[in-house]
Amino acid sequence: MDRVPALEEPLKKLLGGPTAKVMAEHLDLHTVGDLLHHYPRRYEERGQLTKLAELPLDEDVTVVAQVADARVHTFNGGRGQRLEITITDGSGRLQLVFFGRGIHKPHKELLPGSRAMFAGKVSMFNRRMQLAHPTYAKLGADAAEGDDKADIDSWAGALIPIYPACKGLESWKIAKAVDAVLPSAQEAVDPLPESLRKGRGFVPLPEALLKVHRPHTKADIEDARQRLKWDEAFVLQVALARRRHADGQLPAVARRPAPGGLLDAFDAKLPFTLTEGQEKVSAEIFDDLATEHPMHRLLQGEVGSGKTMVALRAMLAVVDSGGQAAMLAPTEVLAQQHHRSITEMMGELAEGGLLGGSEQGTKVVLLTGSMGMPARRQALLDLVTGEAGLVIGTHALIEDKVQFHDLGLVVVDEQHRFGVEQRDALRGKGKQPPHLLVMTATPIPRTVAMTVFGDLETSVLDQLPAGRSPIASHVVPAQDKPHFLARAWERVREEVDKGHQAYVVCPRIGDDEEEAKTAKGKKKAEEAETADKRPPLAVIETAGQLAKGPLQGLRVEILHGRMQPDDKDAVMRRFGAGEVDVLVATTVIEVGVNVPNATAMVIMDADRFGVSQLHQLRGRVGRGSAPGLCLLVTDMPEASPARARLNAVAGTLDGFELSRIDLEQRREGDVLGQAQSGVRSSLRMLTVIDDEEVIAAAREEAVTVVAADPELDRLPGLRTALDALLDKDREQYLDKG
């Protein structure tokens, strides 16, 4: 029978069932290799020896002293025990205390007259300084003067690894477990090609593992970190480079626009010229579409930079070449909005096959979950026959019933609102893999991570089209300065007096159905609400209060996701036509809603929204020639992290900059997995924002390695590391992009 490689040995065999169970359940550590890659989060220094007469309060100290006396006291009617030990070093005296079961070992070992080294945090109890449960190491009788001086210095100067721990498994227990598996580090297979390792001057992997867990000096830690960061960056980059290499081998139909066709006719009727940025990005996309393997491109466009126009021209180019294009929108409101604006922009070109339609035209259909059966049946028929060249829809596009005649391009709007599986399901509807264009106004952390890692080819639209106005953003601290909030409502009235319109955004709907759901989770929510006890503000109540109070006399209406589709559409039409002054809404207006006359937005409880969400919401104003105003209302105190986040949003209109701030606060999420929230990162040593240079260098090396040996036949160590990184689920996740 084959021997299990040392690093694949289950922890249960070495550490025993109970410890292994806690490690598996709480830390996701199952094998010796997993534990060796569970790196210390930081290192404590016991510090230089301190005289007892000079102890600083609330600091970690190391002292060498002699035990003067030791006494056990009982309390709680004899049920509790406390060991008090007094130590002295000639300059002063200090009390040590141990409780409960923790008293037995020190009671046996720390006898009066014995000398030891003690380390712990100095605290005050009954106006006397003490160390509670200090760690200690006994010394020989003549330690201070004799041979033990070196021992004292090395013990005091040692770097103590502090591990990410969990309930039931403290850092020091993990350290003991690491000691048990550390000998196996010698058998770690090195993923870096030897020439690369030597060329960059890295220590071998076994040495790096030893140094990261049991460093003697800070230089050891630095050596280990440099090496282990590189491993993570390089192995991940090889995975992505192989993915790109494989994509390059996939067949796709090259889609080139026909001269004098639909795209030319559309361009001829545009009432404005495209910006330089739009021209440049369109050229990149058309080059990709003309190749015979699938495009895989991220279009990163500032809010309001005209991404939809670029995407529409790409879709028309595909229709020109005989294919179909689908745009996937995250909400019905947005799908309807896109459908309306695209048909308006195309005019008679969107009425192909209809009376009065253009000869070059095509049919543009909408497909959403709440459409009536007759309209839905017609839309499905138009798609399967190829009558409809363009389809705009929600998740309804992904259903099995939906069949295309020849799907050539999938455009995903606001990619962070779609799971990878959903995008993949739509891509699977082409006879050959369709081209994929992903659009986002603020990259969420996983996207930024992937962009830095270079999985998607990226195009950036960073200039606003002519006629777009700047947006001024301000934080309104309602709790500290109530008169600021009163002024905010005055500003809204001033905008309406000038003939403009405004949005007010709230985090909650506030209807009966929602109340019933939240009542269940109320207790938990109450426990979690530390900063303020009230529930988040709701659309329905806020609209009522505003209409009766500070916005009395204005036409105030509401919009939220639980309204009937026809009602939502009617409200949006009225708002678009200027028949509504103030729209009080949830985040359903977050993306794509385009009303150029809306100039002001007040976001209530702004601290309850993420950075990218606030940036998206703000992008709904300043879409016309008048300047935009966005007010971020919060009750959070000035020094809170939430206020820092809001100040960051108010301080820049740059989506890339905001995504970096978001990423620094949330970490990158699991760059390879589905936990987009940043709870657990598959990166243990590497941080995307701080280590961009490492990642860029690793990408170059990875591209070279994969080009020379796509299957990694000559690099078995790298192949093994890749298999460990990419279990089947993750490999598919990368596949789906």
XYZ file of C-alpha atoms in Angstrom:
737
model
C 0.000 0.000 0.000
C 1.296 3.497 -0.884
C 2.443 5.627 2.009
C 0.451 8.853 2.431
C 2.777 11.819 1.742
C 3.713 13.539 5.017
C 1.844 16.780 4.253
C -1.351 14.925 3.322
C -1.394 13.027 6.632
C -4.698 13.726 8.456
C -4.237 15.838 11.598
C -6.325 13.321 13.539
C -3.425 10.848 13.444
C -0.933 13.288 14.943
C -3.015 15.479 17.233
C -5.850 13.212 18.339
C -9.557 13.374 17.511
C -10.825 16.282 19.682
C -8.152 18.821 18.597
C -8.378 17.739 14.940
C -12.180 18.114 15.056
C -12.011 21.713 16.321
C -9.360 22.551 13.701
C -11.478 21.085 10.912
C -14.753 22.699 11.976
C -13.535 26.157 12.957
C -10.338 26.734 10.997
C -10.863 24.478 7.952
C -7.563 22.686 8.673
C -7.576 18.962 7.876
C -4.055 17.848 6.976
C -0.488 18.444 8.134
C -0.010 20.667 5.075
C -3.065 22.768 6.005
C -1.645 23.383 9.478
C 1.812 24.244 8.152
C 0.162 26.885 5.949
C -1.799 28.315 8.903
C 0.655 31.141 9.470
C 1.040 33.290 12.587
C -0.886 36.541 12.374
C 1.763 38.435 14.327
C 4.585 37.848 16.796
C 4.776 38.917 20.433
C 8.117 39.915 21.866
C 8.540 39.095 25.510
C 10.758 42.109 25.516
C 13.839 43.044 27.421
C 13.972 42.280 31.132
C 12.277 44.858 33.330
C 13.092 45.616 36.986
C 10.120 45.056 39.298
C 10.497 48.594 40.597
C 9.976 50.020 37.083
C 7.001 48.031 35.779
C 4.760 49.916 33.299
C 1.007 49.336 33.662
C -0.894 47.551 30.850
C 2.244 46.483 29.022
C 3.746 43.081 28.297
C 6.896 42.572 30.370
C 9.478 39.898 31.073
C 11.037 39.730 34.549
C 13.522 37.438 36.256
C 12.817 37.038 39.975
C 12.827 34.711 42.972
C 9.678 33.272 44.534
C 9.262 34.741 48.056
C 6.076 32.928 49.042
C 3.077 31.064 47.585
C -0.410 30.718 49.065
C -3.670 29.095 47.920
C -6.873 30.948 48.858
C -10.408 29.551 48.492
C -13.515 31.564 47.649
C -17.191 30.905 46.731
C -17.633 28.708 49.800
C -14.583 26.610 48.956
C -15.619 25.965 45.315
C -13.074 28.370 43.784
C -9.300 28.407 44.285
C -6.736 31.131 43.712
C -2.935 30.783 43.898
C -1.073 33.967 44.884
C 2.714 34.027 44.492
C 4.923 36.924 45.538
C 8.167 37.367 43.621
C 11.125 39.678 44.250
C 14.201 40.763 42.308
C 15.844 42.939 44.979
C 14.413 46.156 43.442
C 10.765 45.472 44.289
C 8.011 42.911 44.789
C 5.164 41.724 42.485
C 2.200 39.438 42.881
C 1.344 36.656 40.410
C -2.154 35.134 40.404
C -3.441 31.861 38.943
C -7.067 30.636 39.088
C -9.011 27.382 38.866
C -7.298 24.361 37.375
C -4.459 26.592 36.247
C -3.056 26.643 39.812
C -1.791 23.040 40.037
C 1.314 23.193 37.829
C 2.718 26.516 39.178
C 1.881 25.452 42.775
C 4.082 22.385 42.291
C 6.872 24.107 40.366
C 7.183 27.628 41.775
C 8.361 26.856 45.302
C 9.725 29.583 47.622
C 13.387 30.170 46.803
C 13.136 29.030 43.163
C 14.138 31.412 40.374
C 12.263 31.807 37.108
C 11.586 34.106 34.203
C 7.979 35.405 34.007
C 6.196 37.087 31.074
C 2.736 38.649 30.980
C 0.714 41.866 30.993
C 0.916 44.112 34.068
C -2.515 44.898 35.538
C -3.756 46.636 38.698
C -5.942 44.925 41.321
C -6.796 46.417 44.732
C -4.249 49.158 44.036
C -1.462 46.597 43.653
C 0.303 45.598 40.457
C 0.043 41.972 39.391
C 0.544 39.506 36.537
C -2.416 37.200 35.976
C -1.581 33.725 34.580
C 1.918 34.681 33.360
C 3.943 32.260 31.239
C 7.183 31.254 32.955
C 10.378 29.261 32.526
C 12.337 28.005 35.534
C 16.020 28.849 35.827
C 18.983 27.296 37.621
C 19.913 28.661 41.055
C 22.741 30.912 39.819
C 21.026 31.961 36.618
C 21.584 35.688 36.708
C 25.330 35.502 37.077
C 26.150 32.082 35.674
C 25.674 30.034 32.523
C 21.941 30.731 32.249
C 22.473 34.358 31.245
C 22.371 33.355 27.555
C 19.180 31.355 28.213
C 17.580 34.385 29.863
C 18.484 36.650 26.958
C 17.247 34.221 24.312
C 14.005 33.458 26.202
C 13.287 37.146 26.777
C 14.152 38.033 23.181
C 12.204 35.176 21.603
C 9.457 35.961 19.081
C 6.247 34.228 20.147
C 3.971 33.398 17.184
C 0.334 34.437 17.663
C -1.950 32.320 15.440
C -5.451 33.039 14.141
C -7.363 31.090 16.813
C -10.952 30.141 17.598
C -13.176 29.190 20.527
C -11.751 26.123 22.233
C -8.357 26.420 20.545
C -6.178 29.264 21.779
C -3.086 30.428 19.937
C -0.693 28.624 22.294
C -2.507 25.308 21.705
C -2.166 25.836 17.959
C 1.535 26.578 18.507
C 1.920 23.224 20.296
C 0.126 21.465 17.430
C 2.464 23.191 14.937
C 5.450 21.913 16.935
C 4.114 18.377 16.438
C 3.879 18.728 12.620
C 6.892 20.987 11.983
C 9.320 18.100 11.253
C 7.129 17.262 8.212
C 7.988 20.668 6.689
C 11.212 19.037 5.418
C 9.084 17.041 2.969
C 7.209 20.063 1.546
C 7.310 19.962 -2.273
C 8.584 23.250 -3.668
C 6.190 24.753 -6.274
C 8.691 27.298 -7.607
C 10.884 26.201 -10.514
C 14.457 25.985 -9.180
C 15.795 28.614 -11.623
C 13.093 31.087 -10.561
C 13.712 30.474 -6.835
C 17.456 30.938 -7.119
C 17.151 33.847 -9.545
C 15.030 35.780 -7.064
C 17.101 34.716 -4.065
C 14.304 32.994 -2.134
C 14.932 30.495 0.682
C 13.720 26.907 -0.002
C 10.134 26.164 1.053
C 10.975 23.901 4.059
C 13.202 26.648 5.447
C 10.503 29.295 4.862
C 7.943 27.206 6.788
C 10.379 26.713 9.659
C 11.196 30.420 9.785
C 7.594 31.611 9.648
C 6.523 29.369 12.541
C 9.655 29.478 14.738
C 11.668 32.584 13.843
C 14.801 33.450 15.798
C 14.995 36.994 14.426
C 12.813 39.499 12.609
C 14.936 38.873 9.510
C 13.747 35.224 9.609
C 10.133 36.420 9.467
C 10.907 38.726 6.538
C 12.679 35.921 4.587
C 9.744 33.573 5.150
C 7.079 36.131 4.266
C 8.737 37.174 1.024
C 8.996 33.563 -0.062
C 5.467 32.498 0.992
C 3.835 35.566 -0.569
C 5.533 34.693 -3.821
C 4.253 31.119 -3.649
C 0.660 32.312 -3.287
C 0.941 34.912 -6.043
C 2.779 32.606 -8.440
C 0.579 29.503 -8.028
C -2.563 31.618 -8.424
C -1.109 33.393 -11.451
C -0.236 30.048 -13.041
C -3.863 28.962 -12.524
C -5.090 32.139 -14.234
C -2.480 31.937 -17.012
C -3.529 28.340 -17.763
C -7.162 29.480 -17.768
C -6.356 32.222 -20.302
C -4.271 29.788 -22.347
C -7.158 27.278 -22.439
C -9.638 30.054 -23.335
C -7.357 30.951 -26.196
C -7.782 27.405 -27.551
C -11.626 27.472 -27.345
C -13.493 28.041 -30.601
C -15.805 31.021 -30.977
C -17.402 32.595 -34.011
C -15.564 35.753 -35.076
C -18.114 38.594 -35.201
C -17.292 41.485 -37.534
C -19.768 44.299 -38.317
C -20.936 44.435 -41.943
C -20.040 47.671 -43.781
C -23.155 49.775 -44.369
C -25.041 47.607 -41.859
C -26.852 48.157 -38.582
C -23.873 49.612 -36.664
C -23.068 52.170 -39.383
C -26.742 53.170 -39.600
C -26.851 53.602 -35.797
C -23.645 55.659 -35.686
C -24.943 57.900 -38.489
C -28.004 58.884 -36.466
C -26.207 59.594 -33.154
C -26.836 63.233 -32.126
C -23.391 63.482 -30.482
C -19.863 62.257 -31.051
C -18.380 59.503 -28.919
C -15.708 60.485 -26.393
C -12.102 59.490 -27.083
C -12.419 56.925 -24.306
C -15.522 55.363 -25.877
C -13.765 55.186 -29.270
C -10.673 53.544 -27.744
C -12.608 50.985 -25.678
C -14.908 50.164 -28.614
C -11.840 49.455 -30.753
C -10.490 47.036 -28.092
C -13.842 45.240 -27.959
C -14.225 45.032 -31.759
C -10.693 43.570 -32.019
C -11.668 40.877 -29.479
C -14.976 40.129 -31.229
C -13.132 39.604 -34.518
C -11.055 36.721 -33.095
C -12.026 33.066 -33.141
C -11.834 32.515 -29.397
C -14.179 34.015 -26.799
C -13.669 37.569 -25.589
C -13.481 37.772 -21.792
C -13.383 41.496 -21.035
C -14.238 43.705 -18.065
C -15.492 47.190 -18.955
C -14.729 49.357 -15.935
C -16.572 52.611 -16.507
C -17.023 55.503 -14.155
C -20.673 56.077 -13.212
C -22.196 57.976 -16.141
C -19.242 57.497 -18.505
C -21.365 55.953 -21.266
C -20.732 52.213 -20.783
C -24.190 51.359 -22.093
C -23.443 53.119 -25.382
C -20.198 51.119 -25.786
C -21.995 47.860 -24.965
C -24.860 48.635 -27.361
C -22.450 49.268 -30.251
C -20.752 45.911 -29.530
C -24.179 44.226 -29.526
C -25.101 45.855 -32.855
C -21.797 44.692 -34.370
C -22.697 41.102 -33.423
C -26.208 41.437 -34.895
C -24.586 42.825 -38.069
C -22.554 39.627 -38.346
C -25.693 37.449 -38.167
C -25.614 36.670 -34.418
C -27.693 37.667 -31.400
C -26.696 39.615 -28.286
C -28.138 39.383 -24.777
C -27.848 41.929 -21.975
C -28.344 40.617 -18.455
C -29.542 43.238 -15.934
C -29.787 42.657 -12.175
C -33.288 44.098 -11.583
C -36.549 44.434 -13.514
C -36.473 48.221 -13.102
C -33.046 48.293 -14.728
C -33.958 45.799 -17.478
C -37.001 47.935 -18.377
C -34.893 51.100 -18.226
C -32.214 49.600 -20.523
C -34.888 48.336 -22.926
C -36.532 51.748 -23.028
C -33.291 53.722 -23.504
C -31.894 51.297 -26.116
C -35.092 51.345 -28.210
C -35.191 55.166 -27.939
C -31.536 55.467 -29.026
C -32.074 53.068 -31.945
C -35.401 54.552 -33.079
C -36.673 52.831 -36.253
C -33.586 50.551 -36.184
C -35.193 48.760 -33.201
C -38.249 47.882 -35.265
C -36.794 45.412 -37.741
C -39.554 43.471 -39.502
C -42.240 45.912 -38.322
C -44.177 48.395 -40.465
C -42.191 51.640 -40.578
C -39.089 49.902 -39.294
C -35.704 50.239 -40.960
C -34.485 47.627 -43.447
C -31.205 47.350 -41.572
C -33.090 47.155 -38.254
C -33.593 44.280 -35.857
C -36.112 43.463 -33.146
C -35.258 44.388 -29.537
C -37.142 42.284 -26.985
C -37.492 42.466 -23.196
C -37.713 39.310 -21.091
C -38.459 39.514 -17.349
C -40.013 37.133 -14.830
C -43.211 39.125 -14.341
C -44.211 39.511 -18.025
C -47.645 38.252 -19.031
C -47.772 34.898 -20.843
C -48.658 36.172 -24.359
C -45.807 38.738 -24.378
C -43.414 36.168 -22.922
C -44.352 33.539 -25.523
C -43.791 36.045 -28.337
C -40.378 37.060 -26.915
C -39.259 33.395 -26.657
C -40.387 32.794 -30.238
C -38.489 35.866 -31.490
C -35.313 34.563 -29.813
C -35.459 30.994 -31.096
C -36.210 32.066 -34.687
C -33.538 34.766 -34.667
C -36.138 37.462 -35.399
C -34.889 39.374 -32.332
C -31.237 40.371 -32.591
C -31.133 42.000 -29.163
C -32.651 40.817 -25.899
C -32.525 42.634 -22.576
C -33.596 40.676 -19.549
C -33.212 39.677 -15.923
C -32.492 36.216 -14.499
C -35.462 35.096 -16.627
C -32.999 34.876 -19.563
C -31.215 31.996 -17.850
C -34.216 29.641 -17.610
C -34.096 26.369 -19.536
C -37.026 27.361 -21.771
C -35.056 30.257 -23.273
C -33.389 29.155 -26.520
C -31.408 31.351 -28.925
C -31.017 31.041 -32.675
C -27.308 32.024 -32.527
C -26.094 33.717 -29.336
C -22.861 35.591 -30.097
C -22.383 38.022 -27.203
C -23.433 38.186 -23.554
C -23.227 41.565 -21.801
C -23.524 41.386 -18.012
C -24.399 44.709 -16.380
C -23.199 45.200 -12.807
C -21.484 41.872 -12.506
C -21.405 41.827 -8.713
C -25.162 41.320 -8.680
C -24.871 37.982 -10.515
C -23.497 34.726 -9.282
C -20.877 33.029 -11.409
C -23.279 30.114 -12.059
C -25.888 32.479 -13.530
C -23.425 34.042 -15.951
C -22.198 30.597 -16.891
C -25.739 29.351 -17.565
C -26.276 32.174 -20.061
C -22.908 31.588 -21.732
C -23.916 27.944 -22.120
C -26.803 28.935 -24.411
C -24.573 29.568 -27.423
C -23.821 26.828 -29.978
C -20.183 27.767 -29.382
C -19.047 29.797 -26.356
C -20.316 33.362 -26.897
C -18.126 36.391 -26.305
C -18.519 37.900 -22.811
C -18.464 41.563 -21.821
C -18.821 42.353 -18.118
C -19.634 45.940 -17.091
C -19.209 47.537 -13.687
C -19.134 51.091 -12.370
C -17.381 50.242 -9.110
C -15.426 47.032 -9.041
C -16.315 45.084 -5.923
C -13.395 43.572 -4.050
C -13.365 40.229 -5.860
C -13.357 41.999 -9.215
C -10.555 44.319 -8.197
C -8.657 41.305 -6.955
C -9.209 39.498 -10.223
C -8.284 42.651 -12.152
C -5.057 43.009 -10.219
C -4.482 39.300 -10.764
C -5.280 39.824 -14.417
C -7.899 37.157 -15.111
C -10.023 39.476 -17.252
C -8.739 41.782 -19.949
C -9.722 45.226 -18.667
C -10.930 48.326 -20.496
C -11.351 51.573 -18.568
C -13.700 54.442 -19.430
C -12.568 57.314 -17.270
C -13.862 60.474 -18.944
C -17.432 61.722 -18.722
C -19.302 62.502 -21.961
C -19.821 66.186 -22.790
C -22.797 67.642 -20.954
C -22.282 65.588 -17.784
C -21.874 67.642 -14.627
C -19.742 67.220 -11.523
C -21.392 65.899 -8.353
C -20.706 67.552 -4.990
C -20.959 65.119 -2.054
C -21.226 66.009 1.642
C -21.663 64.064 4.880
C -24.616 65.289 7.006
C -24.069 64.323 10.683
C -27.735 64.385 11.748
C -27.071 63.414 15.370
C -24.249 65.912 16.053
C -25.694 68.753 13.964
C -29.491 68.488 13.470
C -29.539 71.900 11.701
C -27.451 70.309 8.904
C -30.324 67.884 8.196
C -32.854 70.766 8.166
C -30.566 72.521 5.646
C -30.473 69.334 3.517
C -34.264 69.464 3.045
C -34.023 73.195 2.215
C -31.465 72.297 -0.502
C -33.926 69.741 -1.951
C -36.662 72.416 -2.083
C -34.224 74.845 -3.773
C -33.447 72.261 -6.490
C -37.182 71.650 -7.091
C -37.784 75.435 -7.233
C -35.208 75.562 -10.054
C -37.300 72.989 -11.951
C -35.192 69.938 -10.994
C -36.026 66.702 -9.154
C -34.551 64.731 -6.254
C -34.153 61.216 -4.856
C -34.324 60.235 -1.191
C -32.896 56.758 -0.545
C -33.691 54.610 2.525
C -32.286 51.175 3.483
C -35.684 49.573 4.222
C -39.165 49.381 2.634
C -41.208 49.367 5.855
C -44.275 47.385 4.710
C -46.173 44.715 6.685
C -44.530 41.778 4.910
C -41.085 43.119 5.731
C -42.077 43.898 9.336
C -43.185 40.263 9.849
C -39.840 38.998 8.553
C -37.806 41.427 10.626
C -39.775 40.736 13.821
C -38.237 37.244 13.870
C -34.712 38.530 13.584
C -35.390 41.511 15.829
C -33.784 40.081 18.947
C -30.549 39.299 17.095
C -30.619 42.673 15.431
C -31.102 44.391 18.790
C -28.099 42.575 20.175
C -26.061 43.530 17.109
C -27.137 47.184 17.128
C -24.516 48.737 19.297
C -24.162 52.113 17.683
C -27.843 53.016 17.663
C -30.901 51.155 18.809
C -33.422 52.301 16.222
C -34.159 50.197 13.123
C -32.996 51.554 9.742
C -35.205 54.214 8.170
C -37.936 52.976 5.836
C -39.241 54.327 2.514
C -42.940 54.276 3.404
C -42.607 56.113 6.754
C -39.975 58.572 5.506
C -42.073 59.519 2.444
C -45.076 60.203 4.710
C -43.046 62.307 7.155
C -41.405 64.337 4.378
C -44.712 65.001 2.569
C -46.283 66.290 5.810
C -43.124 68.025 7.059
C -40.056 69.584 5.401
C -41.137 68.767 1.809
C -44.810 69.689 2.237
C -46.424 70.849 -0.999
C -43.975 68.928 -3.237
C -45.075 65.904 -5.287
C -43.530 62.987 -3.331
C -43.851 59.351 -4.532
C -42.294 56.032 -3.522
C -40.521 53.211 -5.385
C -39.379 49.862 -3.992
C -38.792 46.291 -5.125
C -41.987 44.819 -3.713
C -44.314 46.971 -5.825
C -46.060 45.411 -8.832
C -43.926 45.711 -12.018
C -46.542 47.856 -13.769
C -46.711 50.213 -10.769
C -42.922 50.486 -10.672
C -42.805 51.216 -14.383
C -45.563 53.831 -14.065
C -43.748 55.650 -11.222
C -40.480 55.655 -13.203
C -42.280 56.999 -16.279
C -43.897 59.796 -14.221
C -40.565 60.650 -12.598
C -38.862 60.618 -16.008
C -41.580 62.924 -17.387
C -41.070 65.401 -14.518
C -44.484 64.757 -12.931
C -42.882 63.772 -9.597
C -40.624 66.151 -7.613
C -39.134 63.765 -5.059
C -38.798 59.995 -5.390
C -38.334 58.191 -2.055
C -36.843 54.799 -2.950
C -34.786 51.812 -1.865
C -31.612 50.818 -3.721
C -33.773 49.630 -6.643
C -32.609 52.882 -8.304
C -28.957 51.923 -7.667
C -27.929 51.111 -11.211
C -28.853 52.318 -14.654
C -31.773 54.611 -13.802
C -31.308 57.663 -16.016
C -33.271 60.863 -15.343
C -31.059 63.810 -16.403
C -33.313 66.336 -14.636
C -32.710 64.737 -11.199
C -29.972 66.801 -9.544
C -30.138 66.037 -5.805
C -29.963 62.861 -3.756
C -30.294 62.462 0.017
C -29.179 59.033 1.298
C -30.629 58.321 4.758
C -28.647 56.073 7.149
C -25.842 56.206 4.596
C -23.558 54.261 6.971
C -25.699 51.164 6.332
C -24.611 50.995 2.672
C -21.318 49.749 1.252
C -18.811 52.044 -0.429
C -19.573 50.778 -3.939
C -23.332 51.011 -3.351
C -23.064 54.649 -2.281
C -20.965 55.404 -5.368
C -23.560 53.704 -7.583
C -26.458 55.560 -5.981
C -24.697 58.897 -6.286
C -24.256 58.239 -10.017
C -28.004 58.727 -10.515
C -27.631 62.528 -10.196
C -25.612 65.005 -12.264
C -26.578 63.186 -15.468
C -27.689 66.383 -17.220
C -26.206 69.856 -17.635
C -26.970 71.022 -14.052
C -24.507 70.085 -11.275
C -25.409 67.173 -8.981
C -25.615 67.137 -5.193
C -25.384 64.043 -2.976
C -25.947 64.284 0.798
C -24.926 61.319 2.982
C -27.001 61.454 6.184
C -25.741 59.514 9.214
C -26.136 59.317 12.994
C -22.692 57.777 13.445
C -20.183 59.635 15.669
C -17.274 61.477 14.088
C -14.535 59.066 15.173
C -16.310 55.906 13.947
C -15.039 53.744 11.026
C -18.443 54.269 9.341
C -17.858 58.030 9.245
C -14.361 57.478 7.822
C -15.951 55.394 5.050
C -18.522 58.120 4.283
C -15.810 60.792 4.262
C -13.906 58.687 1.726
C -16.965 58.493 -0.550
C -17.591 62.229 -0.198
C -13.906 62.893 -0.936
C -13.592 61.251 -4.373
C -15.644 60.486 -7.476
C -13.068 57.948 -8.675
C -14.571 54.439 -8.708
C -11.181 52.719 -8.788
C -10.010 54.700 -5.757
C -13.213 53.800 -3.863
C -12.864 50.139 -4.730
C -9.362 50.221 -3.259
C -10.725 51.730 -0.031
C -13.445 49.056 -0.007
C -10.855 46.368 -0.567
C -8.569 47.637 2.196
C -11.486 47.564 4.628
C -13.033 44.269 3.606
C -10.013 42.271 2.382
C -10.373 40.555 -0.951
C -12.894 37.908 -0.032
C -11.996 34.467 -1.202
C -10.333 35.369 -4.485
C -10.951 31.862 -5.761
C -14.155 31.020 -3.988
C -17.687 32.118 -3.600
C -17.373 33.998 -0.323
C -17.487 37.439 -1.875
C -18.025 39.106 1.486
C -14.425 38.958 2.562
C -15.050 36.525 5.425
C -12.312 34.105 4.510
C -9.582 34.719 2.004
C -7.759 31.904 0.255
C -4.811 34.294 0.446
C -3.029 33.765 3.721
C 0.065 35.884 3.293
C -0.661 38.035 0.253
C -2.807 41.175 0.340
C -3.995 42.405 -3.020
C -3.605 46.113 -2.348
C -0.173 46.015 -0.666
C 1.410 43.396 -2.888
C 0.508 44.563 -6.389
C 4.175 44.519 -7.424
C 4.634 40.920 -6.276
C 1.477 39.945 -8.172
C 2.570 41.741 -11.358
C 6.011 40.095 -11.272
C 4.457 36.680 -10.548
C 2.086 37.141 -13.474
C 4.986 37.718 -15.887
C 6.808 34.628 -14.623
C 3.614 32.555 -14.789
C 2.876 33.554 -18.391
C 6.403 32.489 -19.407
C 6.149 29.154 -17.573
C 2.689 28.304 -18.998
C 3.640 29.288 -22.553
C 6.615 26.904 -22.402
C 4.783 24.030 -20.638
C 0.958 24.439 -20.518
C 0.406 21.060 -18.819
C 3.302 21.642 -16.357
C 4.674 18.195 -17.202
C 8.200 19.298 -16.335
C 7.163 20.925 -13.050
C 5.526 18.234 -10.863
C 5.951 20.361 -7.685
C 3.993 23.227 -9.235
C 1.368 20.806 -10.531
C 0.897 19.440 -6.971
C 0.579 22.954 -5.507
C -1.967 23.824 -8.179
C -4.063 20.750 -7.405
C -4.029 21.697 -3.718
C -5.088 25.277 -4.475
C -7.743 24.381 -7.008
C -10.009 21.709 -5.714
C -12.693 20.839 -8.292
C -15.143 23.535 -7.122
C -12.579 26.280 -7.358
C -11.281 25.137 -10.734
C -14.842 25.368 -12.065
C -15.268 28.738 -10.411
C -12.281 30.048 -12.332
C -13.600 28.365 -15.447
C -16.817 30.298 -15.146
C -14.977 33.573 -14.631
